[in-house]
mmCIF file of C-alpha atoms in Angstrom:
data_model
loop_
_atom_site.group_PDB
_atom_site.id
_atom_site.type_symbol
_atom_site.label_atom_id
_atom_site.label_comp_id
_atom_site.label_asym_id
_atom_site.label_seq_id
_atom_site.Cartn_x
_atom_site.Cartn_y
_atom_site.Cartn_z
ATOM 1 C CA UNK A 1 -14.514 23.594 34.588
ATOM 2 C CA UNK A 2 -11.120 21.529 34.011
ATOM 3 C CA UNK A 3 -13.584 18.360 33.413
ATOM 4 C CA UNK A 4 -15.655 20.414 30.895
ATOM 5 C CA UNK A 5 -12.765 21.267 29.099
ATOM 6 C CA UNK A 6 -10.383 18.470 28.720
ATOM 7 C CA UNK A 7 -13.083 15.948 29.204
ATOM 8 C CA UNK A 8 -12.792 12.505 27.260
ATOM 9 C CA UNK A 9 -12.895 12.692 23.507
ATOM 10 C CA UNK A 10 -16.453 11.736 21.776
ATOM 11 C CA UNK A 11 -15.604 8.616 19.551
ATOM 12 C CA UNK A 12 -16.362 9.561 16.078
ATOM 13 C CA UNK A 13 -18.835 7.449 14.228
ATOM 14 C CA UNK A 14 -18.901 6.837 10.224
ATOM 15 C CA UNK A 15 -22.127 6.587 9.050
ATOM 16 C CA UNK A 16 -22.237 4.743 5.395
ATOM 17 C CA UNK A 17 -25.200 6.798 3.754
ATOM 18 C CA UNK A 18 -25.259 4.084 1.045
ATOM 19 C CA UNK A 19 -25.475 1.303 2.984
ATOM 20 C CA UNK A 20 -27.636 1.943 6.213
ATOM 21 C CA UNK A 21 -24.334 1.104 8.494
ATOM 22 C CA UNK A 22 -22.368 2.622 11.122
ATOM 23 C CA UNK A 23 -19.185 1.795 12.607
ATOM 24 C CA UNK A 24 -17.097 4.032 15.556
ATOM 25 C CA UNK A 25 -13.192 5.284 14.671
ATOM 26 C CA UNK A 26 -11.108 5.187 17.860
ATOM 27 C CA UNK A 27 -8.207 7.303 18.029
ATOM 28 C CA UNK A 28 -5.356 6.998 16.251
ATOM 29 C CA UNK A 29 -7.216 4.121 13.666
ATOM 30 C CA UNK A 30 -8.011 5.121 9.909
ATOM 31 C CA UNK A 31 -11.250 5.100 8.913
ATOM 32 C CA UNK A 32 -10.393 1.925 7.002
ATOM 33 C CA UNK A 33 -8.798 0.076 10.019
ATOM 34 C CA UNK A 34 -11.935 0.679 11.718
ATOM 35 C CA UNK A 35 -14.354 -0.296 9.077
ATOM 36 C CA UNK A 36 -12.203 -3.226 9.083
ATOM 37 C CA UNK A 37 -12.367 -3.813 12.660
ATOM 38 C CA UNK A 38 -15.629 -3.448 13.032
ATOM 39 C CA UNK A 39 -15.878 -6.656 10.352
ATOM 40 C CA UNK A 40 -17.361 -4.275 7.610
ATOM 41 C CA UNK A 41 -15.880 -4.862 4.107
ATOM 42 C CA UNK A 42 -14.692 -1.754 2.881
ATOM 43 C CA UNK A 43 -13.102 -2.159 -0.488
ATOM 44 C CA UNK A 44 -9.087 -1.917 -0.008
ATOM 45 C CA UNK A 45 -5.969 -2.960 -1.752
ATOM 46 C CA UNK A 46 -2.556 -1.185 -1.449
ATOM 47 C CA UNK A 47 -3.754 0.579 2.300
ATOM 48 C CA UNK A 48 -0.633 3.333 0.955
ATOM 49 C CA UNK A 49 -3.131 5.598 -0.382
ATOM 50 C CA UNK A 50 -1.945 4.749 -4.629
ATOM 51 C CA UNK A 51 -4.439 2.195 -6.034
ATOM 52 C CA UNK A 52 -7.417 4.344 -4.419
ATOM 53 C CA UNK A 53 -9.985 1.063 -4.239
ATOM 54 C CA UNK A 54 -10.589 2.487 -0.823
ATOM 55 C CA UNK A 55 -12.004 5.628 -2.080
ATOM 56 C CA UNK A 56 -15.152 7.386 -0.716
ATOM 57 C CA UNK A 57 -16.785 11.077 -0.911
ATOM 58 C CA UNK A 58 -17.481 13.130 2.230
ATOM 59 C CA UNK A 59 -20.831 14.119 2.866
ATOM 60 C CA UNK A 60 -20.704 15.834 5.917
ATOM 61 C CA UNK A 61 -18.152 16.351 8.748
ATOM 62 C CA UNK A 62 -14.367 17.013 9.205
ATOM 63 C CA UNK A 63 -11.477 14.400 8.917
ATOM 64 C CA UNK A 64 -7.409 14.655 8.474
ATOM 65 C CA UNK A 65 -5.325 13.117 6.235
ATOM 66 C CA UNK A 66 -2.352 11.383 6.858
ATOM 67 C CA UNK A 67 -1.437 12.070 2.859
ATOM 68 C CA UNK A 68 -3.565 15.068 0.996
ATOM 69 C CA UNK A 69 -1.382 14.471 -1.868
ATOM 70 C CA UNK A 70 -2.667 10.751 -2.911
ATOM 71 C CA UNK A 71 -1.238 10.576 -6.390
ATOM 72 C CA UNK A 72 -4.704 8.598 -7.670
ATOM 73 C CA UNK A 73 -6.889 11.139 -6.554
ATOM 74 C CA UNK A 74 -7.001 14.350 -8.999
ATOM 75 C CA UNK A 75 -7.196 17.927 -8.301
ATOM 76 C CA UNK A 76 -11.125 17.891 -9.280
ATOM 77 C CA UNK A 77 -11.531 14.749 -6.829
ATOM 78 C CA UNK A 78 -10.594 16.184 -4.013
ATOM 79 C CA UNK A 79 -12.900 18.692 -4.715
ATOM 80 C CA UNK A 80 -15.349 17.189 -5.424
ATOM 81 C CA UNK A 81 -14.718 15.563 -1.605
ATOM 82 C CA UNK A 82 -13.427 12.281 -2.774
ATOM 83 C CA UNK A 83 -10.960 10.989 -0.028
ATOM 84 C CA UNK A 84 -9.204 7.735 0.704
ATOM 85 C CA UNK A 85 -10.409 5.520 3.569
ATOM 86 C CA UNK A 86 -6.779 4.672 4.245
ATOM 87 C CA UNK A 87 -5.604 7.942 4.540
ATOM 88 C CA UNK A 88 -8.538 9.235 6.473
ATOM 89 C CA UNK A 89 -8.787 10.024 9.767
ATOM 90 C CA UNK A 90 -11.788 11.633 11.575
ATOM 91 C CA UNK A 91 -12.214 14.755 13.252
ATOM 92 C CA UNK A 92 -16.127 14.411 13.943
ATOM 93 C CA UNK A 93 -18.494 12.093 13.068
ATOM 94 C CA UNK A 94 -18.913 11.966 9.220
ATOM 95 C CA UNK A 95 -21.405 10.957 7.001
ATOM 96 C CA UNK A 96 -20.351 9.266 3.616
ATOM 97 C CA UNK A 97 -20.923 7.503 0.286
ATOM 98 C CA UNK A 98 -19.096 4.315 -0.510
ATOM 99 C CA UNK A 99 -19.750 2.652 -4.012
ATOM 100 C CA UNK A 100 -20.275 -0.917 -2.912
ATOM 101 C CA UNK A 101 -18.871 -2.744 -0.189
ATOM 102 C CA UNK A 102 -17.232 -6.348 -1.024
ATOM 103 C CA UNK A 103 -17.789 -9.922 0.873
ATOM 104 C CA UNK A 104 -16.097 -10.461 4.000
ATOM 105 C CA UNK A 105 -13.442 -12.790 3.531
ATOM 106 C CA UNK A 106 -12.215 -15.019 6.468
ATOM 107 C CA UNK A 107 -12.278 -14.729 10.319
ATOM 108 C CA UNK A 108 -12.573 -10.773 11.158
ATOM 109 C CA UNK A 109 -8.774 -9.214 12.160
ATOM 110 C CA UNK A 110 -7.340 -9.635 14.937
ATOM 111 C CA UNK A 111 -4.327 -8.859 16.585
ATOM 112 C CA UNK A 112 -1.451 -11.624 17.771
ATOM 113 C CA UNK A 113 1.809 -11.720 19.573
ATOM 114 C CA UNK A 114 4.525 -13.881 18.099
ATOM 115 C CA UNK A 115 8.801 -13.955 17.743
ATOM 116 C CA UNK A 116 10.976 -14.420 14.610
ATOM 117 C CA UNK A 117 11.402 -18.328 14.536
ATOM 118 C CA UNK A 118 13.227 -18.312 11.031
ATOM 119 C CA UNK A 119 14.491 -16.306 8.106
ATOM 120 C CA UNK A 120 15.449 -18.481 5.067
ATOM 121 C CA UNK A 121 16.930 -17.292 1.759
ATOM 122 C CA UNK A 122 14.887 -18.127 -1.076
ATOM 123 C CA UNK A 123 16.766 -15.688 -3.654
ATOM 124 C CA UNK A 124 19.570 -13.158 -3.927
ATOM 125 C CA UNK A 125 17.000 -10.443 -2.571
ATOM 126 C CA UNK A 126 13.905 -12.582 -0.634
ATOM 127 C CA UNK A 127 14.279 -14.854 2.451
ATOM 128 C CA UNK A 128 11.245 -16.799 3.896
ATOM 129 C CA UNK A 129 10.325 -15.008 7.486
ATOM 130 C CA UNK A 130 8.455 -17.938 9.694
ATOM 131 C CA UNK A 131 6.937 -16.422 12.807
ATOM 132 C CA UNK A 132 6.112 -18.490 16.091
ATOM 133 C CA UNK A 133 3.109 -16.700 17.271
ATOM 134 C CA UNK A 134 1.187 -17.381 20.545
ATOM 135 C CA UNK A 135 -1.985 -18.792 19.163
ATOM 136 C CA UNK A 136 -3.398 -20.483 16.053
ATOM 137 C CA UNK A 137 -3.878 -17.999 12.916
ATOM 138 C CA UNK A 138 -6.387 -18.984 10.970
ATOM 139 C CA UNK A 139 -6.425 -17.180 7.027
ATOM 140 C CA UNK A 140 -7.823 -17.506 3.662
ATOM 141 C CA UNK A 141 -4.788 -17.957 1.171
ATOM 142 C CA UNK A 142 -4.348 -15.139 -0.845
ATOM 143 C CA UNK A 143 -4.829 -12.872 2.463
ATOM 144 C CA UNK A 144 -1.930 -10.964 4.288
ATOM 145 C CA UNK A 145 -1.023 -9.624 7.439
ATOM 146 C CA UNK A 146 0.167 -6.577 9.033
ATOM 147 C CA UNK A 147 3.296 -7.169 10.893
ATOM 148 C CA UNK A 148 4.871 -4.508 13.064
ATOM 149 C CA UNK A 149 8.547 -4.286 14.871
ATOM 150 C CA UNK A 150 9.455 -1.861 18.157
ATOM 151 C CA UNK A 151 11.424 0.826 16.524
ATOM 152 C CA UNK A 152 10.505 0.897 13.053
ATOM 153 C CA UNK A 153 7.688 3.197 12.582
ATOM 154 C CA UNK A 154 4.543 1.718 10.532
ATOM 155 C CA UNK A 155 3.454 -1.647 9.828
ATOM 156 C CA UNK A 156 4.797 -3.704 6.950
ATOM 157 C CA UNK A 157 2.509 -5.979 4.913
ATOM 158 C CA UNK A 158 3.085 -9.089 3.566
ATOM 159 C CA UNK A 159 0.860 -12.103 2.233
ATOM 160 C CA UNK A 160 0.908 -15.600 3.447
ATOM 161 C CA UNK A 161 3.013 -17.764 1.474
ATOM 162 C CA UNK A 162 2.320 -21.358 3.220
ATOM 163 C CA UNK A 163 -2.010 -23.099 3.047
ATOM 164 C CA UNK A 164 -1.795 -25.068 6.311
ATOM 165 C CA UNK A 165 -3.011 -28.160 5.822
ATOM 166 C CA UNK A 166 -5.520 -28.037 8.597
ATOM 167 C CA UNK A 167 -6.861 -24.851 8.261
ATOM 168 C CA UNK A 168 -4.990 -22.619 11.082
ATOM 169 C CA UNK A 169 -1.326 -22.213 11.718
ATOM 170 C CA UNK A 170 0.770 -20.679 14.645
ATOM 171 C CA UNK A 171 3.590 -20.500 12.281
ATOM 172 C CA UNK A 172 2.770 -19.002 9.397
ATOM 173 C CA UNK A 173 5.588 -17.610 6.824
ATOM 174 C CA UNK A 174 5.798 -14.566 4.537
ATOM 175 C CA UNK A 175 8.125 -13.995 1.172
ATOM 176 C CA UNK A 176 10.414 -10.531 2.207
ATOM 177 C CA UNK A 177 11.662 -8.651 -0.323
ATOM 178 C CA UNK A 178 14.512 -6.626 0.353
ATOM 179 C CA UNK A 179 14.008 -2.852 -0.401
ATOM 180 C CA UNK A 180 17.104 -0.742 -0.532
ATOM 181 C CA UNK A 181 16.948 1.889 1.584
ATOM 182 C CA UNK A 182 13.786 0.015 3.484
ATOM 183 C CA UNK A 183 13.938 0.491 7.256
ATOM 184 C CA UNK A 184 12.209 -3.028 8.068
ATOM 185 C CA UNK A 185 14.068 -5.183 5.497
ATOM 186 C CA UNK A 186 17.160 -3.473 5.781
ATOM 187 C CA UNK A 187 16.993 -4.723 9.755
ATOM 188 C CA UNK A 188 15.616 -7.979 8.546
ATOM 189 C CA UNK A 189 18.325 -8.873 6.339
ATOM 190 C CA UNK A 190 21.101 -7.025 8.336
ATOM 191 C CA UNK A 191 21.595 -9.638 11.338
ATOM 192 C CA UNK A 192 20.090 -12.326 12.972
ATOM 193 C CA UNK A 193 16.168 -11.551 14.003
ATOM 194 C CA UNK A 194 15.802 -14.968 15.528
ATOM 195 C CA UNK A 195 13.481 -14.763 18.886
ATOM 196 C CA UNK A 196 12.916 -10.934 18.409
ATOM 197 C CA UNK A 197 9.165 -10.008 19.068
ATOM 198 C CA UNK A 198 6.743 -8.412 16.637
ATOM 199 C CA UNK A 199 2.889 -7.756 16.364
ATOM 200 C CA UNK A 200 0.882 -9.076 13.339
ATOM 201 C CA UNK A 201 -2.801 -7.926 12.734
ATOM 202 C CA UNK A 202 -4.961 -10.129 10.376
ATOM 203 C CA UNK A 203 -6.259 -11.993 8.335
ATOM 204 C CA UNK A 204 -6.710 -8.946 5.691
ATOM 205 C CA UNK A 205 -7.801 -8.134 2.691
ATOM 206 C CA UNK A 206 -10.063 -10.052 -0.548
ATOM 207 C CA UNK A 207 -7.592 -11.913 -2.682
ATOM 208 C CA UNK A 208 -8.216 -15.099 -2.798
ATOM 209 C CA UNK A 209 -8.916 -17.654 -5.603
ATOM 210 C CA UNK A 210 -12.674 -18.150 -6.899
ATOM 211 C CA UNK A 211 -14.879 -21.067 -7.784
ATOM 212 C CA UNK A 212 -14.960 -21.767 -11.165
ATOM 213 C CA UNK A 213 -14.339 -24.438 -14.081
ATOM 214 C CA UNK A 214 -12.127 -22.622 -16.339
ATOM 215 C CA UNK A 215 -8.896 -22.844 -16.436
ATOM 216 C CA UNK A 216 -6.762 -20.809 -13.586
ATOM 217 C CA UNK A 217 -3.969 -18.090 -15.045
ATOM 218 C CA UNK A 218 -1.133 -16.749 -12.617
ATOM 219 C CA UNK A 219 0.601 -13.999 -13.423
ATOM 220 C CA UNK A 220 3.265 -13.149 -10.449
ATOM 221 C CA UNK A 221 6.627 -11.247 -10.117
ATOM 222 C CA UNK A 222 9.039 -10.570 -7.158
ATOM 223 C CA UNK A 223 7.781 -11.816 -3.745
ATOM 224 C CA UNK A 224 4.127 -11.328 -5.278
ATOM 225 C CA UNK A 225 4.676 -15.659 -5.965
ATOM 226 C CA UNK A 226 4.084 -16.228 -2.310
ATOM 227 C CA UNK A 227 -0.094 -15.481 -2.144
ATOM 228 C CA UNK A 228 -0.093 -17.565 -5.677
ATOM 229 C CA UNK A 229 1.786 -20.155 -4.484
ATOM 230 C CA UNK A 230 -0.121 -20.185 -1.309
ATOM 231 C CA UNK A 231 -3.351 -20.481 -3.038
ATOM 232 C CA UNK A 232 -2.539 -22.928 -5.472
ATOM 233 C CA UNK A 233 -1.186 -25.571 -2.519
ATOM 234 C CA UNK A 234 -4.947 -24.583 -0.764
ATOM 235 C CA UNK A 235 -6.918 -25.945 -4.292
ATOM 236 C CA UNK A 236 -4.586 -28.762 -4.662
ATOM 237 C CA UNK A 237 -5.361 -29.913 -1.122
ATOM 238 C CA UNK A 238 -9.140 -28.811 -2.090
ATOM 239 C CA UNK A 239 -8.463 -31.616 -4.945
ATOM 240 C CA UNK A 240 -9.294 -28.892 -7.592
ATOM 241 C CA UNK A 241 -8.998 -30.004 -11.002
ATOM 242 C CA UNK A 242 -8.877 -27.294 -13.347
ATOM 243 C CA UNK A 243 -6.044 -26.293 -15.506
ATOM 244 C CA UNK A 244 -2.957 -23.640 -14.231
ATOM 245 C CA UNK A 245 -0.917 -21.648 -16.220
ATOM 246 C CA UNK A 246 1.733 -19.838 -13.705
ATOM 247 C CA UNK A 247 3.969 -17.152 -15.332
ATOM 248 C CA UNK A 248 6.202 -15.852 -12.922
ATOM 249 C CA UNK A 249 8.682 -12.843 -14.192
ATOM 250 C CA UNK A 250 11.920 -12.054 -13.309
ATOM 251 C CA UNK A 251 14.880 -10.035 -14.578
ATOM 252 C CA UNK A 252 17.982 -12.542 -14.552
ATOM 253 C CA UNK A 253 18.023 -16.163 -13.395
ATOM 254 C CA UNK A 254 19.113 -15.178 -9.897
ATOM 255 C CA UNK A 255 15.569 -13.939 -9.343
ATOM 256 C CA UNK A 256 13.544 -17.052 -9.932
ATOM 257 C CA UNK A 257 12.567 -19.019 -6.720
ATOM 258 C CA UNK A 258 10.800 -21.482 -4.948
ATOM 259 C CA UNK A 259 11.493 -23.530 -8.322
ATOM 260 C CA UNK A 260 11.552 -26.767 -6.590
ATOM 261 C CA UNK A 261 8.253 -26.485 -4.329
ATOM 262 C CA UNK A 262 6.448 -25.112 -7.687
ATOM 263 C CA UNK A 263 7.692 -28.458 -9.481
ATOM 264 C CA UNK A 264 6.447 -30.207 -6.920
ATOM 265 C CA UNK A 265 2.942 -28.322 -7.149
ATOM 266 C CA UNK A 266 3.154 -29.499 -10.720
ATOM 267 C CA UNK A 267 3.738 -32.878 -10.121
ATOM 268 C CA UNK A 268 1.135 -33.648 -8.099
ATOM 269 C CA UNK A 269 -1.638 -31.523 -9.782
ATOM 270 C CA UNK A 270 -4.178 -33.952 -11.260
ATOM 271 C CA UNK A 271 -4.532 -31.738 -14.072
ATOM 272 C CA UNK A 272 -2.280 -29.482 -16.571
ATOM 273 C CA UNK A 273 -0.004 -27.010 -14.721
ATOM 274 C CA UNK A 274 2.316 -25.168 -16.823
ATOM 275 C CA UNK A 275 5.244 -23.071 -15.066
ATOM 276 C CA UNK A 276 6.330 -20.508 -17.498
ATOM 277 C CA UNK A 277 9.254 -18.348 -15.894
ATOM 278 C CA UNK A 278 10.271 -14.928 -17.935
ATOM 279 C CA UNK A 279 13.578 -13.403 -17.885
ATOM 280 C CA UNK A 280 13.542 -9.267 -19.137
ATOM 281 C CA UNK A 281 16.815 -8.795 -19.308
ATOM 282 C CA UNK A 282 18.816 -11.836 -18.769
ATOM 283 C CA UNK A 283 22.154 -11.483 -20.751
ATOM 284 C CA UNK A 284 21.663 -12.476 -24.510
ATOM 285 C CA UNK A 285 24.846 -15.046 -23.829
ATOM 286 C CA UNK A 286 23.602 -16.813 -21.308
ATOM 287 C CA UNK A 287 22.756 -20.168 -20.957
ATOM 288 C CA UNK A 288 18.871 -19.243 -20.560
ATOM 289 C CA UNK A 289 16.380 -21.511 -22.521
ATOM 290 C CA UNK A 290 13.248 -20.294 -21.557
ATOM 291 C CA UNK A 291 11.651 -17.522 -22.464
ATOM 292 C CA UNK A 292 12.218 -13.837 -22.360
ATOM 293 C CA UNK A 293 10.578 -10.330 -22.696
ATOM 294 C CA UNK A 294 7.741 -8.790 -20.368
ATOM 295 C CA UNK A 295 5.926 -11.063 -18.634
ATOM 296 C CA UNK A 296 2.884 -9.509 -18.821
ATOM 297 C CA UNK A 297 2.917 -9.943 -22.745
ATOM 298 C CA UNK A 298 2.907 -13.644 -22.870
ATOM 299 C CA UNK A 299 -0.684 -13.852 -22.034
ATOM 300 C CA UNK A 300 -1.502 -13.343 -25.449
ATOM 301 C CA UNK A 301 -0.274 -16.659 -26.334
ATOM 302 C CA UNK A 302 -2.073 -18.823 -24.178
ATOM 303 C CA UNK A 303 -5.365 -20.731 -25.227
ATOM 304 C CA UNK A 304 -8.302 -20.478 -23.840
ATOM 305 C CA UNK A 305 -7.685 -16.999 -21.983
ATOM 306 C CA UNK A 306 -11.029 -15.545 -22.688
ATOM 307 C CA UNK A 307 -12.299 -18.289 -20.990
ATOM 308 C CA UNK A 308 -10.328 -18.683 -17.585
ATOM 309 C CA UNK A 309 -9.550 -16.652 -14.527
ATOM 310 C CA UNK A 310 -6.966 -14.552 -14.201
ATOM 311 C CA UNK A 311 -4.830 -14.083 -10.599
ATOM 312 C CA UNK A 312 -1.853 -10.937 -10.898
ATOM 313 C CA UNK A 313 0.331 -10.429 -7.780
ATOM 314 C CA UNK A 314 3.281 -8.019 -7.596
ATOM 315 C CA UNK A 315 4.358 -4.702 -9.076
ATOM 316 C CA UNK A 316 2.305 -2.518 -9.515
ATOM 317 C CA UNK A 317 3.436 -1.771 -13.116
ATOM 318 C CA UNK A 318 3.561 -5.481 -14.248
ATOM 319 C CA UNK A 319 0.180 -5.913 -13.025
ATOM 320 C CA UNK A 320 -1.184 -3.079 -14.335
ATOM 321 C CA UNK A 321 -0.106 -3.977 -18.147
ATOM 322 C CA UNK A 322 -1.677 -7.908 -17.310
ATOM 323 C CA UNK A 323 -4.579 -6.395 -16.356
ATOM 324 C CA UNK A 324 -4.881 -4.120 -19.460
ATOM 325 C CA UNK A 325 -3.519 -6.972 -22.525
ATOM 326 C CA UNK A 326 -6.228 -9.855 -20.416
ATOM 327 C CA UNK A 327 -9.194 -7.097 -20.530
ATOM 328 C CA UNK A 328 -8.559 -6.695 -24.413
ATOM 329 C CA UNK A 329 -8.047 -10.405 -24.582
ATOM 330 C CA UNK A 330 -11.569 -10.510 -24.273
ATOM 331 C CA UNK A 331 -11.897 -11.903 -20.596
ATOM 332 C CA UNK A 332 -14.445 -10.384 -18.723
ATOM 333 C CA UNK A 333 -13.407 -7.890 -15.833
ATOM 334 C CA UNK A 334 -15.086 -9.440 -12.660
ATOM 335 C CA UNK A 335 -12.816 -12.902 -14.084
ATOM 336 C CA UNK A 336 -9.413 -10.760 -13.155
ATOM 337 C CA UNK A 337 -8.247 -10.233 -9.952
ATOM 338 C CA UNK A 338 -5.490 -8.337 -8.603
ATOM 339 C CA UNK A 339 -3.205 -7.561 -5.809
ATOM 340 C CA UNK A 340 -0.866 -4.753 -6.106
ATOM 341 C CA UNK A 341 2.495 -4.895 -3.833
ATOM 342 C CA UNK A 342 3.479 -1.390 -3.250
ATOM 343 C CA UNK A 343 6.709 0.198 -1.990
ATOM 344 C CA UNK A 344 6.818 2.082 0.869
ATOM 345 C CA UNK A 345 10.289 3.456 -0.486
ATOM 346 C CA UNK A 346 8.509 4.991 -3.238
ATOM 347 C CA UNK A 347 6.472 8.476 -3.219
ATOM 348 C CA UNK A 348 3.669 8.347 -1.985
ATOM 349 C CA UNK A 349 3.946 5.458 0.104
ATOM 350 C CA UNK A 350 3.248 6.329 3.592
ATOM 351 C CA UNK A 351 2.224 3.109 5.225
ATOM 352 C CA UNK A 352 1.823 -0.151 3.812
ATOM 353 C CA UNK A 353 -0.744 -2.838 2.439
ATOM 354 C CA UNK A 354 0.421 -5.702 0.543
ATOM 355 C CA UNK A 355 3.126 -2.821 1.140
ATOM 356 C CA UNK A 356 6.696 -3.334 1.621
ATOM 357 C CA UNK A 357 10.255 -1.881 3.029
#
């Protein structure tokens, strides 16, 4: 009778009505950490439950939530049984319908050991973290990883900021941002991490730059420089030859970085690569020459934007406006890609994705 009762748990399975596919959710695992897992690309971006890419509507069966009060889902979407893959955990075995899926990008996930080997300042608020982990990683630049800590609850995203030059690395490095009041940079940037051990999980996620012949435009702010920059030092060792405009935006001087390895990119580039840092609120005495406003608005000056392809990485408000002035630009919408860096600090933000604190 005991064995009846408390028996072991059936595994629940997802069945993707739209696409013919089926993939199991073991316990404790979202439903998009599974689909991931199970090497199935289910459309995701922030993984905090706020950009709602990973959106899906629920046919049949029960699941919780580890948020029912996603801000990008409405009233009338829930409703209407629209839930978030990355805030979606199943009950029973559910049946649902999932616009499209995307390409699979890179090796599947997987999950590695490794030790702080460095932490570098870069800025007054983001050090380097290098990791020493116990077996080659190989990634898609562009791509980030979930890295987890004993004692701080959650994992913490962040994207590669190195290309290795031969195609795997057991030391990859991430750009950390420090987030007042964030549990995992606040211990980061509080003492010496040196040899302390961590998990990561990845390769993850779709951002990544595309073939093409246009021109390449970067637009990047905070730590959101280390996927570009990452990228960019992948096509240069690719030998690509089209154009690159970067504009990276900052508030005051103190927050540009990685100045010297971006002149560097731009030296050896064998074809035009403009660097075009923006200062928003740099004091009106200062000895800043270069130019100042929202980032985001000097897209509108460059030539030949209708024609290129458009990379944004960083807040989610900065992005949001490139997005919006490049679509009215007149570039096409599947010529602009995007990766939003959330804050786990902020509301709403109950886990992470390329999410931070």
């Amino acid at each position: 009778m005991l064995k009846k009762l408390f028996g072991k748990r059936e595994v629940p399975v997802v069945e993707l009505a739209s696409h013919g596919l089926k993939f199991e959710v073991p316990r404790g695992k979202t439903l998009l950490e599974a689909a991931q897992d199970a090497g199935i690309g289910f459309p995701c971006d922030c993984k905090v439950g706020t950009c709602g890419t990973c959106r899906f509507k629920l046919l049949d069966g029960k699941l919780s939530e580890l948020n029912s009060a996603a801000v990008c889902l409405s009233g009338e979407d829930f409703r209407d049984g629209w839930r978030l893959g990355c805030q979606s955990i199943p009950v029973t075995s559910l049946r649902i319908h999932l616009a499209g899926l995307v390409s699979e990008v890179g090796p599947p996930p997987s999950l590695f050991e490794g030790k702080v080997a460095s932490v570098t300042p870069l800025s007054h608020d983001i050090v380097e973290l290098r990791l020493q982990l116990n077996r080659p990683l190989t990634f898609i630049p562009g791509q980030y990883a979930d890295l987890r800590i004993d004692g701080i609850d959650g994992a913490r995203s962040y994207s590669f900021a190195e290309a290795p030059e031969q195609g795997s690395t057991d030391r990859p490095c991430f750009h950390v941002r420090r987030v007042p009041g964030g549990a995992f940079t606040t211990w980061l940037f509080e003492g010496d991490r040196v040899g302390f051990a961590l998990t990561l999980r990845g390769p993850l996620g779709q951002f990544r730059l595309r073939q093409a012949d246009g021109p390449i435009v970067c637009v990047a702010g905070g730590s959101g420089l280390a996927p570009i920059k990452c990228m960019l030092e992948k096509a240069l060792l690719d030998q690509c030859v089209r154009p690159v405009t970067l504009l990276y935006g900052g508030r005051e001087q103190r927050d540009l970085y990685c100045r010297h390895a971006i002149a560097e990119l731009a030296a050896s580039w064998p074809a035009p690569f403009d660097y075009i840092p923006v200062l928003s609120t740099e004091d009106a005495q200062s000895d800043w020459t270069g130019q100042r406003g929202l980032v985001a608005d000097k897209l509108l000056g460059l030539p030949e934007l209708a024609q290129s392809q458009i990379y944004l990485c960083g807040p989610p408000p900065m992005v949001d406006a490139a997005e919006s002035i490049a679509l009215r630009a007149g570039v096409p919408s599947d010529a602009v890609f995007a990766d939003r860096f959330f804050d786990r600090s902020k509301p709403g933000a109950i886990s992470s994705g390329t999410g931070t604190a």
